[in-house]
PDB file of C-alpha atoms in Angstrom:
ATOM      1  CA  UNK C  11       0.000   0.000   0.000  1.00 45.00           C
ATOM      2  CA  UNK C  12       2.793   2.098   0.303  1.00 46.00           C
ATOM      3  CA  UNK C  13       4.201   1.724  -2.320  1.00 48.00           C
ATOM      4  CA  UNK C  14       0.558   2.312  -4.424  1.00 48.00           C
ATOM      5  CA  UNK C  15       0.110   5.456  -2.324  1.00 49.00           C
ATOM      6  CA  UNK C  16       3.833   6.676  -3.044  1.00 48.00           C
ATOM      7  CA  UNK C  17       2.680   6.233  -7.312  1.00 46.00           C
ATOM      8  CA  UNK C  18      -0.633   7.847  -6.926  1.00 47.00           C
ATOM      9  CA  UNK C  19       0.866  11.174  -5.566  1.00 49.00           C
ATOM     10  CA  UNK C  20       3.804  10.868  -7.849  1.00 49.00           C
ATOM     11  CA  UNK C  21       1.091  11.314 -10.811  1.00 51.00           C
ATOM     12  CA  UNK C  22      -1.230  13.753  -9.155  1.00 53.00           C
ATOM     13  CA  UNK C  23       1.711  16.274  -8.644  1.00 65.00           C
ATOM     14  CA  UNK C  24       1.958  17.680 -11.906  1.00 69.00           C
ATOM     15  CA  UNK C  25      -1.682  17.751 -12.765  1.00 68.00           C
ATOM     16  CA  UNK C  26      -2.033  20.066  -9.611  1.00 72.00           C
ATOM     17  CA  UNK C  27       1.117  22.126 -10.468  1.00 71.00           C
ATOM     18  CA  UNK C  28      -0.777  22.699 -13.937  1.00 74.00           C
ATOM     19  CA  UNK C  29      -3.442  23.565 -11.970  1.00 73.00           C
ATOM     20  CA  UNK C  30      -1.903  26.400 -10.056  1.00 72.00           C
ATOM     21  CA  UNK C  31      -0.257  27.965 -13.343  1.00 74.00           C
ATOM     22  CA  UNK C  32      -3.477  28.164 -14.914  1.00 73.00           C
ATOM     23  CA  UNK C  33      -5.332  30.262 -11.794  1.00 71.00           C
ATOM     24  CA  UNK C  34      -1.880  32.431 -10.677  1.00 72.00           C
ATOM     25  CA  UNK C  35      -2.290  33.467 -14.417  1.00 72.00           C
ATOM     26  CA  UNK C  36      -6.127  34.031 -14.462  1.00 69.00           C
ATOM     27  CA  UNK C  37      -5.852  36.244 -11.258  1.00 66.00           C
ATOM     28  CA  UNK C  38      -2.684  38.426 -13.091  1.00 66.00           C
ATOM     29  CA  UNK C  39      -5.019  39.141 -15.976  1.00 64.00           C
ATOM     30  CA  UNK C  40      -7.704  40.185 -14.208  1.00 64.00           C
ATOM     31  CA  UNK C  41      -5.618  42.314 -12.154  1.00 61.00           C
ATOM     32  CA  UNK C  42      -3.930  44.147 -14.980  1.00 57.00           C
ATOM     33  CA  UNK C  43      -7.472  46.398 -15.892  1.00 58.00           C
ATOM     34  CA  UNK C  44      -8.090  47.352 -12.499  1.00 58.00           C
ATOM     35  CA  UNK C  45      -4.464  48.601 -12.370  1.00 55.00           C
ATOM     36  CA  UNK C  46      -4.568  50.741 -15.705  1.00 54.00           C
ATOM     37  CA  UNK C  47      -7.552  52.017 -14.480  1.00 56.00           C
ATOM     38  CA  UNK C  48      -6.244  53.193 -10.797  1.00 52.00           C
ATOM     39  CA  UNK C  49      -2.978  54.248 -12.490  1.00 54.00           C
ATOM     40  CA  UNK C  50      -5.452  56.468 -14.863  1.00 57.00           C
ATOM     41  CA  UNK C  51      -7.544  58.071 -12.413  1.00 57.00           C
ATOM     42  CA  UNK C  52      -4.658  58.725  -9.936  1.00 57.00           C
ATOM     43  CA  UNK C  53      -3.598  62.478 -10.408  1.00 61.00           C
ATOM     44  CA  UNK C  54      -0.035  62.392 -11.451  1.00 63.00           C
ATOM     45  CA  UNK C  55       2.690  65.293 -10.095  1.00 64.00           C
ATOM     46  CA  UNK C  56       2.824  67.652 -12.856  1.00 64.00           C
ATOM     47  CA  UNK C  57       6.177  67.278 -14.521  1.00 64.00           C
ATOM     48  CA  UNK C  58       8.714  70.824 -13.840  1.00 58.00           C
ATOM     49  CA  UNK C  59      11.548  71.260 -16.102  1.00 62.00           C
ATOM     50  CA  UNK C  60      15.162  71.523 -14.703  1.00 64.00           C
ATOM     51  CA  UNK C  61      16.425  74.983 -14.724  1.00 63.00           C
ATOM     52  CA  UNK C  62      19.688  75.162 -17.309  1.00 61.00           C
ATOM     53  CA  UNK C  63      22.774  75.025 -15.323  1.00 63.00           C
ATOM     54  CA  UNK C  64      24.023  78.569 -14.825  1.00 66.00           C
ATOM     55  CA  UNK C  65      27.457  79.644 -15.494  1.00 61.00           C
ATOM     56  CA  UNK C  66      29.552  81.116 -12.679  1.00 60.00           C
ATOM     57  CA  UNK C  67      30.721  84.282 -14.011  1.00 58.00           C
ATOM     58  CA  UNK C  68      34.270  84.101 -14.825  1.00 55.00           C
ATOM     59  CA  UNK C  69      37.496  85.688 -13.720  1.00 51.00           C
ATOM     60  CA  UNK C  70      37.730  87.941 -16.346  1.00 50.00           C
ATOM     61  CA  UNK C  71      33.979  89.289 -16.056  1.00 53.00           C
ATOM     62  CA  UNK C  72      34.802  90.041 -12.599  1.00 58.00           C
ATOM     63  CA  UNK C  73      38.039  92.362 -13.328  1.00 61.00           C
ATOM     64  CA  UNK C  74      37.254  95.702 -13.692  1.00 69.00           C
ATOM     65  CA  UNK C  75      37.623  97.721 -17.206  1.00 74.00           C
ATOM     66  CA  UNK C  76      40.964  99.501 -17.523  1.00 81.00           C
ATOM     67  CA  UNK C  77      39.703 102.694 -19.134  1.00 89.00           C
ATOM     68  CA  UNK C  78      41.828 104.159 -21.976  1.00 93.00           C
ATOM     69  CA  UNK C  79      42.173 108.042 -22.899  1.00 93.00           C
ATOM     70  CA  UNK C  80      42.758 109.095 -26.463  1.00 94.00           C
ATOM     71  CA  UNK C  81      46.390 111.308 -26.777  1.00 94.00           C
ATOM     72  CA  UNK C  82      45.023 114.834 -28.123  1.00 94.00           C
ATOM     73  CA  UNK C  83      48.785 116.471 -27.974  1.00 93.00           C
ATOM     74  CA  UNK C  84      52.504 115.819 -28.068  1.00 95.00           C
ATOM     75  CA  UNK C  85      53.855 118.913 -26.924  1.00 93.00           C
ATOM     76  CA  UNK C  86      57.637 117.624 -26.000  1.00 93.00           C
ATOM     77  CA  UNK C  87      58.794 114.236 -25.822  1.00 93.00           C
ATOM     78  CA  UNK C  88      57.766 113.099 -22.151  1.00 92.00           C
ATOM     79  CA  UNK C  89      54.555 115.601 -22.079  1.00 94.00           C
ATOM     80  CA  UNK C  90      51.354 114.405 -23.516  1.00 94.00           C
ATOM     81  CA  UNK C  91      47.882 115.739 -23.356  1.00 94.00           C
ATOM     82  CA  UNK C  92      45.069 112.899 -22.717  1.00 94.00           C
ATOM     83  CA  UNK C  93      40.888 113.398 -23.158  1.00 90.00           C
ATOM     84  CA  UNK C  94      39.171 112.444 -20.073  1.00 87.00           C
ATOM     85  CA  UNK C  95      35.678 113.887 -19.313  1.00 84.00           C
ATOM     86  CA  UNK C  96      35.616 115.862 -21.355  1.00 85.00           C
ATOM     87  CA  UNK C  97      38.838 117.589 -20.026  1.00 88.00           C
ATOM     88  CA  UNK C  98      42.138 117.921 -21.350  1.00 90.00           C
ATOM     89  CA  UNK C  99      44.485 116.950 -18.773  1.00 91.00           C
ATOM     90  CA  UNK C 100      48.234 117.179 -18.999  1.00 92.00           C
ATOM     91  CA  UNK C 101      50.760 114.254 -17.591  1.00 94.00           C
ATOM     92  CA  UNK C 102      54.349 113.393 -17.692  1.00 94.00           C
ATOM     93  CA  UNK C 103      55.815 110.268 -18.309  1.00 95.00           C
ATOM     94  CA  UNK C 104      57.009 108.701 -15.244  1.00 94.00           C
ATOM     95  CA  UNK C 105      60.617 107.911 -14.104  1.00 93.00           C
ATOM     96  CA  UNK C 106      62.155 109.627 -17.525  1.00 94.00           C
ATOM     97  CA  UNK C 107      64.604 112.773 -18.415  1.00 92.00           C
ATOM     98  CA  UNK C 108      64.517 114.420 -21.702  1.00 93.00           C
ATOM     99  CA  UNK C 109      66.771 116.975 -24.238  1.00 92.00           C
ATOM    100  CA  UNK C 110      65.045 120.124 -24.222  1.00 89.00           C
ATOM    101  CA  UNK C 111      64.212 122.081 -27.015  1.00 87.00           C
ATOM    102  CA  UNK C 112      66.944 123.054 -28.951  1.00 83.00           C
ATOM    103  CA  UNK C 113      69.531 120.172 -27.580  1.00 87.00           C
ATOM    104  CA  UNK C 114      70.388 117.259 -29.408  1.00 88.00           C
ATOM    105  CA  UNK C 115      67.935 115.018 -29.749  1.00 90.00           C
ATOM    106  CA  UNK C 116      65.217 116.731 -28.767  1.00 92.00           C
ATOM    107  CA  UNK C 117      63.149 116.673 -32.496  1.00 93.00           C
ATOM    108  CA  UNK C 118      64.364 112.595 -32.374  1.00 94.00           C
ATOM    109  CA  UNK C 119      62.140 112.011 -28.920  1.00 94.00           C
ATOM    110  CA  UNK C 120      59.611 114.622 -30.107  1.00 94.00           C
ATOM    111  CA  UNK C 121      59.078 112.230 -33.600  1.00 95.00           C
ATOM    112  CA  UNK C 122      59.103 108.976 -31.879  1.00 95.00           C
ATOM    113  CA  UNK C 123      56.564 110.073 -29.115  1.00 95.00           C
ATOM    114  CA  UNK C 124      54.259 111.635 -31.580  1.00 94.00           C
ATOM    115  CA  UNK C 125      54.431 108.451 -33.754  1.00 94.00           C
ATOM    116  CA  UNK C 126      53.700 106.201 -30.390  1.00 93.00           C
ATOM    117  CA  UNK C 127      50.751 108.193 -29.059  1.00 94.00           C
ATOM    118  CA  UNK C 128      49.470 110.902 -31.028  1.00 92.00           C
ATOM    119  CA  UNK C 129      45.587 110.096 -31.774  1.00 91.00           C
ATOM    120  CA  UNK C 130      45.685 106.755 -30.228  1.00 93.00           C
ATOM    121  CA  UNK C 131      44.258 105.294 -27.102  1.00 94.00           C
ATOM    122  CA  UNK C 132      46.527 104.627 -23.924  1.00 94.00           C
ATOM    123  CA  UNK C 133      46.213 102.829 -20.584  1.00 94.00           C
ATOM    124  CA  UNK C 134      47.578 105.185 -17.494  1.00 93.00           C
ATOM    125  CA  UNK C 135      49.608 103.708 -14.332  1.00 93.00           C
ATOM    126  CA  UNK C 136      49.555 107.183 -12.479  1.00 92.00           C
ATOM    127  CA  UNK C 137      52.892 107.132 -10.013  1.00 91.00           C
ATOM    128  CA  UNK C 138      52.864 110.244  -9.160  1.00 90.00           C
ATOM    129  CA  UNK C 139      49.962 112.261  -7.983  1.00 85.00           C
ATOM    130  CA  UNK C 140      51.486 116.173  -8.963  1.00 83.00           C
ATOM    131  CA  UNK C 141      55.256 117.016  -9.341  1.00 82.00           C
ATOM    132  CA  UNK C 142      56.287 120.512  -8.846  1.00 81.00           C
ATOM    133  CA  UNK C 143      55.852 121.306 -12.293  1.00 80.00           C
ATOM    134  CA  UNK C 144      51.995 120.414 -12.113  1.00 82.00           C
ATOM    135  CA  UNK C 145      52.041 117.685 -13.667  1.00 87.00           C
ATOM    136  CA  UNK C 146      51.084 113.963 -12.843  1.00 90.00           C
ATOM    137  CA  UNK C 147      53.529 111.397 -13.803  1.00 93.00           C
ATOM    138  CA  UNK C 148      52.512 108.266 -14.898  1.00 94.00           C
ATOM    139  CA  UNK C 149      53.265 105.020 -17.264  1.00 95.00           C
ATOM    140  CA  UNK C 150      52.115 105.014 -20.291  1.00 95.00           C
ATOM    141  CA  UNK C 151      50.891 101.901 -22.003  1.00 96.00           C
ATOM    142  CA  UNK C 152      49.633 102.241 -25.754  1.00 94.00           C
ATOM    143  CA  UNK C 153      46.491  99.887 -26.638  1.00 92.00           C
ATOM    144  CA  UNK C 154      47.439  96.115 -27.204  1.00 90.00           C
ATOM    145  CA  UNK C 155      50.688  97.215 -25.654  1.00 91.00           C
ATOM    146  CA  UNK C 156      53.038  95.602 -22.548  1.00 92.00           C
ATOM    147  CA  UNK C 157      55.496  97.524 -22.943  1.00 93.00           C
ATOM    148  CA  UNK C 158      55.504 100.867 -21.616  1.00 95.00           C
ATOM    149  CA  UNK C 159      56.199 103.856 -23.714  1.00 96.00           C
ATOM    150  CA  UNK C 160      58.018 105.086 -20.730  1.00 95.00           C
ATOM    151  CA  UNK C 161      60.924 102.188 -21.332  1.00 95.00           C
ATOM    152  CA  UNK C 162      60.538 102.794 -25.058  1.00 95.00           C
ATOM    153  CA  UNK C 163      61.853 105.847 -24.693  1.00 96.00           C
ATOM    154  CA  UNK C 164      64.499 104.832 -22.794  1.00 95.00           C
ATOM    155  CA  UNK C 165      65.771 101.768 -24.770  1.00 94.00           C
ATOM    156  CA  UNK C 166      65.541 103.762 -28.216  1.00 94.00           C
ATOM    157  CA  UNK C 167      67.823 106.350 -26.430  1.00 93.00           C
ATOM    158  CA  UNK C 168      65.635 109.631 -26.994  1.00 94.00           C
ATOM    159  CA  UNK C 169      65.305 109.519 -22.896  1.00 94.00           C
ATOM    160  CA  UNK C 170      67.220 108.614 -19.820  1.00 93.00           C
ATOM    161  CA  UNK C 171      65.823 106.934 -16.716  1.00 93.00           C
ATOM    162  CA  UNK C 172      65.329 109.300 -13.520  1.00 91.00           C
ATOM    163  CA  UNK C 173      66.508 106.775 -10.697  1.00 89.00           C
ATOM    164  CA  UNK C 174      66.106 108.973  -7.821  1.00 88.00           C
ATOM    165  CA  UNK C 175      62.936 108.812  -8.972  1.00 88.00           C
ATOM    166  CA  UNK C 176      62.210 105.329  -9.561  1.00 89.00           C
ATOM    167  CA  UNK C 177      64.781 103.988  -6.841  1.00 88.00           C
ATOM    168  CA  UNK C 178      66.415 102.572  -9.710  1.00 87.00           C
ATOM    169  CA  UNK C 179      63.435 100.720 -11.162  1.00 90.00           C
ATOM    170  CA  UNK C 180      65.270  97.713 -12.995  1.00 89.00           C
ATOM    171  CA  UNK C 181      62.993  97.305 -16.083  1.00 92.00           C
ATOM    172  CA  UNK C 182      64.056 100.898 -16.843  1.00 92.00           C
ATOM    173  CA  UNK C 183      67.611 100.413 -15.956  1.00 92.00           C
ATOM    174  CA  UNK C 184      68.057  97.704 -18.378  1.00 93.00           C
ATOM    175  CA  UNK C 185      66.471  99.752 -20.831  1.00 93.00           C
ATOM    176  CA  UNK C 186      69.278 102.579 -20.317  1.00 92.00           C
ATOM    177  CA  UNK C 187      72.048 100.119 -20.427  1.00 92.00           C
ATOM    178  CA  UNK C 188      70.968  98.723 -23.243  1.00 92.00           C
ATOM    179  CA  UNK C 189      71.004 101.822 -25.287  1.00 91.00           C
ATOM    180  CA  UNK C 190      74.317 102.935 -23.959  1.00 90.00           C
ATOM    181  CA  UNK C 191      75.743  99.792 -25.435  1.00 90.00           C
ATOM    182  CA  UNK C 192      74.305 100.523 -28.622  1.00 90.00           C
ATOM    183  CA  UNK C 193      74.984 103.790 -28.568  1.00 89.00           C
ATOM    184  CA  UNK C 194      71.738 104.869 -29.628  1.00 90.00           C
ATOM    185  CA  UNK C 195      70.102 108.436 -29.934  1.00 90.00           C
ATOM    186  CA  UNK C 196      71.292 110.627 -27.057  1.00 90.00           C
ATOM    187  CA  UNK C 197      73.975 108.482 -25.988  1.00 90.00           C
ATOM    188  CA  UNK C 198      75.965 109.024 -29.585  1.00 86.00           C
ATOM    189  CA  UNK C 199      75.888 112.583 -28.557  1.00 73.00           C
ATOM    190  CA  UNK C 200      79.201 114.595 -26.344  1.00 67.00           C
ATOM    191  CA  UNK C 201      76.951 116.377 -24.478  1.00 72.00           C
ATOM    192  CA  UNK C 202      76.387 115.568 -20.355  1.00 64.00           C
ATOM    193  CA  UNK C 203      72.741 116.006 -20.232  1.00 73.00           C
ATOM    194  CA  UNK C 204      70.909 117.088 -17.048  1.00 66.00           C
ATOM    195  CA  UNK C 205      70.623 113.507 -15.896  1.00 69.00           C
ATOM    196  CA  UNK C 206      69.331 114.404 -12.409  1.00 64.00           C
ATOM    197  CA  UNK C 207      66.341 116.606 -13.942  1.00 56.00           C
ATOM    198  CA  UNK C 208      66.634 119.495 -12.517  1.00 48.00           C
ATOM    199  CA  UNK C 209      65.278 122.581 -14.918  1.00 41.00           C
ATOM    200  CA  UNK C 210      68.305 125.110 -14.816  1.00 38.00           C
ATOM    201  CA  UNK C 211      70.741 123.157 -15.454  1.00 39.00           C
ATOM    202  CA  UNK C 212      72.246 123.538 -19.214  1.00 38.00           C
ATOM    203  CA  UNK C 213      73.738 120.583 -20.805  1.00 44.00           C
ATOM    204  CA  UNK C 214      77.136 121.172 -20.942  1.00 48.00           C
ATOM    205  CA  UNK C 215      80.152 119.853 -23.891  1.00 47.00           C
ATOM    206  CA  UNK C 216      81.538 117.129 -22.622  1.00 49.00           C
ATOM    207  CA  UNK C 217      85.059 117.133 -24.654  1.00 50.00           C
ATOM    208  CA  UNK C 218      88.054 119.782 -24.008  1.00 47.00           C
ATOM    209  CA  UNK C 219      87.926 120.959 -27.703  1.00 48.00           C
ATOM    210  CA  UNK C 220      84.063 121.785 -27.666  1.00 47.00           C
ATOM    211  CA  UNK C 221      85.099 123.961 -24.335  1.00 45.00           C
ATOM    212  CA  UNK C 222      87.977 125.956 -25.744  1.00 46.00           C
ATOM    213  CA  UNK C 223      85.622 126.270 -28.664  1.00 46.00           C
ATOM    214  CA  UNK C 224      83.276 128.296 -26.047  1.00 44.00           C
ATOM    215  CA  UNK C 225      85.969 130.421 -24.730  1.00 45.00           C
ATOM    216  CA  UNK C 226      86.074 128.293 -21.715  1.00 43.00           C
ATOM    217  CA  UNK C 227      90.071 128.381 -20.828  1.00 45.00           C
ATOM    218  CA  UNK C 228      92.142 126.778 -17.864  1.00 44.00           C
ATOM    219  CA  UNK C 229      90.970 124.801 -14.787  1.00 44.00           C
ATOM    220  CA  UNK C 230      87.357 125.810 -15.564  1.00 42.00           C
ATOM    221  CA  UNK C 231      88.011 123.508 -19.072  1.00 47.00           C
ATOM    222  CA  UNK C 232      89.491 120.666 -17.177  1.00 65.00           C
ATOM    223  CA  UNK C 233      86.868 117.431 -17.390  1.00 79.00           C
ATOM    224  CA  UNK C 234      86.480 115.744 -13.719  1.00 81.00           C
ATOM    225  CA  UNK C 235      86.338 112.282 -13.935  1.00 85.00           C
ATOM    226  CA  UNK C 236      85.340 109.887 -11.818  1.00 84.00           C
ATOM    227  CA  UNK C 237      87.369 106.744 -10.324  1.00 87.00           C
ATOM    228  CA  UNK C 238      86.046 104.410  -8.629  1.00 85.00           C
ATOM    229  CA  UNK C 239      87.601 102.407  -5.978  1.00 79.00           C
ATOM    230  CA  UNK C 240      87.999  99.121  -8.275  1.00 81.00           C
ATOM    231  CA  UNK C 241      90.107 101.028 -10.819  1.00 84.00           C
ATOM    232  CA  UNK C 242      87.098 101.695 -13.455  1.00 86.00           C
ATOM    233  CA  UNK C 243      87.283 105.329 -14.960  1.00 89.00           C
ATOM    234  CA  UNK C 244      83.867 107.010 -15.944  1.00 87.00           C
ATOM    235  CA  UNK C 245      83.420 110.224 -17.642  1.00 85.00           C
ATOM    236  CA  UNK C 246      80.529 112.914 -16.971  1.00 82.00           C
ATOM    237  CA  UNK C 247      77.156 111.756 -18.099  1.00 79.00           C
ATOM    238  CA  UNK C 248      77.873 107.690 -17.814  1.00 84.00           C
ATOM    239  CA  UNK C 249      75.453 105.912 -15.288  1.00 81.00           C
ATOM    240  CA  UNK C 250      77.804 105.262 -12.773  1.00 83.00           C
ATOM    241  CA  UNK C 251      79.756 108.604 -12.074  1.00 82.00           C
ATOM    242  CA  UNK C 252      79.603 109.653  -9.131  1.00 80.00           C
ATOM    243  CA  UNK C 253      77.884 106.379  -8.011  1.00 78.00           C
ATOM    244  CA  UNK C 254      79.271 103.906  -5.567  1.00 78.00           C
ATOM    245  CA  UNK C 255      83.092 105.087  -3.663  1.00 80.00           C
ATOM    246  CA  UNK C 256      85.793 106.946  -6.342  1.00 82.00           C
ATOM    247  CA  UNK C 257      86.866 110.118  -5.924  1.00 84.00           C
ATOM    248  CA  UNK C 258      86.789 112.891  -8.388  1.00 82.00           C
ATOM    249  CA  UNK C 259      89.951 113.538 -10.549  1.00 84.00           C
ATOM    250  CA  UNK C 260      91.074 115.084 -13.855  1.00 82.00           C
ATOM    251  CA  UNK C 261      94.063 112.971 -14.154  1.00 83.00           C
ATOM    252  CA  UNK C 262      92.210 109.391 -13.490  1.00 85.00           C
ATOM    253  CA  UNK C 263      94.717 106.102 -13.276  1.00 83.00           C
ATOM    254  CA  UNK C 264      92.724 103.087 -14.080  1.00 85.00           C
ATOM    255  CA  UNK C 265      90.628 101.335 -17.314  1.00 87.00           C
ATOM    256  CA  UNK C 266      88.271 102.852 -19.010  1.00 89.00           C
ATOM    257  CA  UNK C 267      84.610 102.233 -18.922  1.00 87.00           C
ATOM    258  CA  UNK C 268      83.451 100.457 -21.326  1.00 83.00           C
ATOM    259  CA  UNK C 269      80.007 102.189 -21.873  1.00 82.00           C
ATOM    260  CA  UNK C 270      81.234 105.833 -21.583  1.00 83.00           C
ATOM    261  CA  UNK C 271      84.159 105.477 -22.762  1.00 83.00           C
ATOM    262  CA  UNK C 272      86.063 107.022 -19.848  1.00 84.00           C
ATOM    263  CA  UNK C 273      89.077 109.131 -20.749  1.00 82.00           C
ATOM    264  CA  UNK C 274      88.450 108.221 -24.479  1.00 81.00           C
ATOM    265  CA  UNK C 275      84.763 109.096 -24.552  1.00 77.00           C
ATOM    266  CA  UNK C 276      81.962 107.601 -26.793  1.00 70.00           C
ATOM    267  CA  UNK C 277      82.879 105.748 -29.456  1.00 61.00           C
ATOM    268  CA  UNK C 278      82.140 106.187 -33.012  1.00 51.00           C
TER     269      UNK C 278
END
């Protein structure tokens, strides 16, 4: 009996497991309408749109707008005249010495600094609020431009750099020696120019002939050099008389500079 009762439920299994397919699938279908229509009738969360990312503002939005002023006049070569409200305001170029009318080089500088800035647009670095003269000194930088006009000047030799001024500001330093070695524009002249700006001071000849050729006879022709104390000899107008320990002589023992020239002056 066991055994018969062991084949009977051995045969009856699968007929019930058909069975239970058949109604597990009924009840699914007759589920599925009932959820459609719940799902249709439910309200459904209206749908938003996302927002397009914004962009942080950049770095450069955030810098402020250098304004320019348009160059109206050239009247000398480190003098310029600038629109600004309406205005015409007058500055100097910062840190720089010029020839004065009438001394040589002066139309050289005069030509170059129209040609820079004359009816163009330039950025302003003011450096100086007013010197004595009234004016306010300032860098100049013409549009598009990283260099300033201020070390222009001073490469192409039509200016020399002010360093009492500056306290030797070395972007304009290397500028001067530059066009000392190249002798260019004021520095192919033999005249000592007022290199410490004053406004009396009359450049003077910087050769014995050019002072007998004044009249100029005697001690008062004599040229004081200057030694310094590691045997270098540098004549008037060269960027290191006077500078560093020497003494002052007209009968110098050592070698010559070689920018100035020394006892030999510029060369040719």
């Amino acid at each position: 009996m066991l055994k018969t009762g062991f084949v009977l439920r051995t045969k009856l299994n699968p007929a019930i497991e058909n069975l239970w397919r058949s109604l597990r699938i009924s009840f699914w279908l007759a589920l599925v309408p009932c959820s459609e229509s719940w799902a249709q009738d439910t309200p459904r969360p209206p749908i938003v749109p996302k927002a397009a990312p914004q962009k942080s503002p950049s770095v450069e939005s955030e810098k402020p707008v250098t304004p320019l002023y348009e160059v109206v006049r050239v009247p000398e070569p480190g003098v310029l005249h600038v629109q600004a409200s309406g205005l015409e305001v007058r500055l100097k170029a910062w840190g720089i010495g010029c020839p004065k009318r009438d001394q040589p080089g002066y139309r050289e500088g005069l030509r170059f600094a129209e040609e820079e800035l004359l009816g163009l647009k330039v950025k302003l670095v003011v450096k100086r609020e007013f010197d004595p003269d009234g004016y306010k000194q300032v860098l100049i930088y013409p549009e598009g431009e990283t260099t300033s006009f201020n070390r222009s000047m001073i490469s192409r030799g039509h200016a020399w750099h002010l360093e009492k001024d500056t306290k030797r500001f070395g972007p304009f330093a290397l500028a001067q020696i530059k066009a000392k070695r190249e002798r260019s524009g004021i520095w192919r002249e033999s005249f000592a120019y007022d290199f410490e700006g004053t406004n009396d001071a009359a450049p003077k000849p910087r050769l014995p002939s050019l002072l007998r050729g004044q009249g100029i006879k005697g001690g008062a022709g004599r040229i004081m050099y200057w030694q310094s104390y590691v045997g270098k000899v540098h004549g008037p107008g060269c960027a290191f008389y006077t500078k560093g320990s020497g003494i002052l002589t007209s009968n110098p023992q050592g070698r010559d500079c070689g920018i100035c020239g020394g006892r030999q002056g510029p060369r040719r």
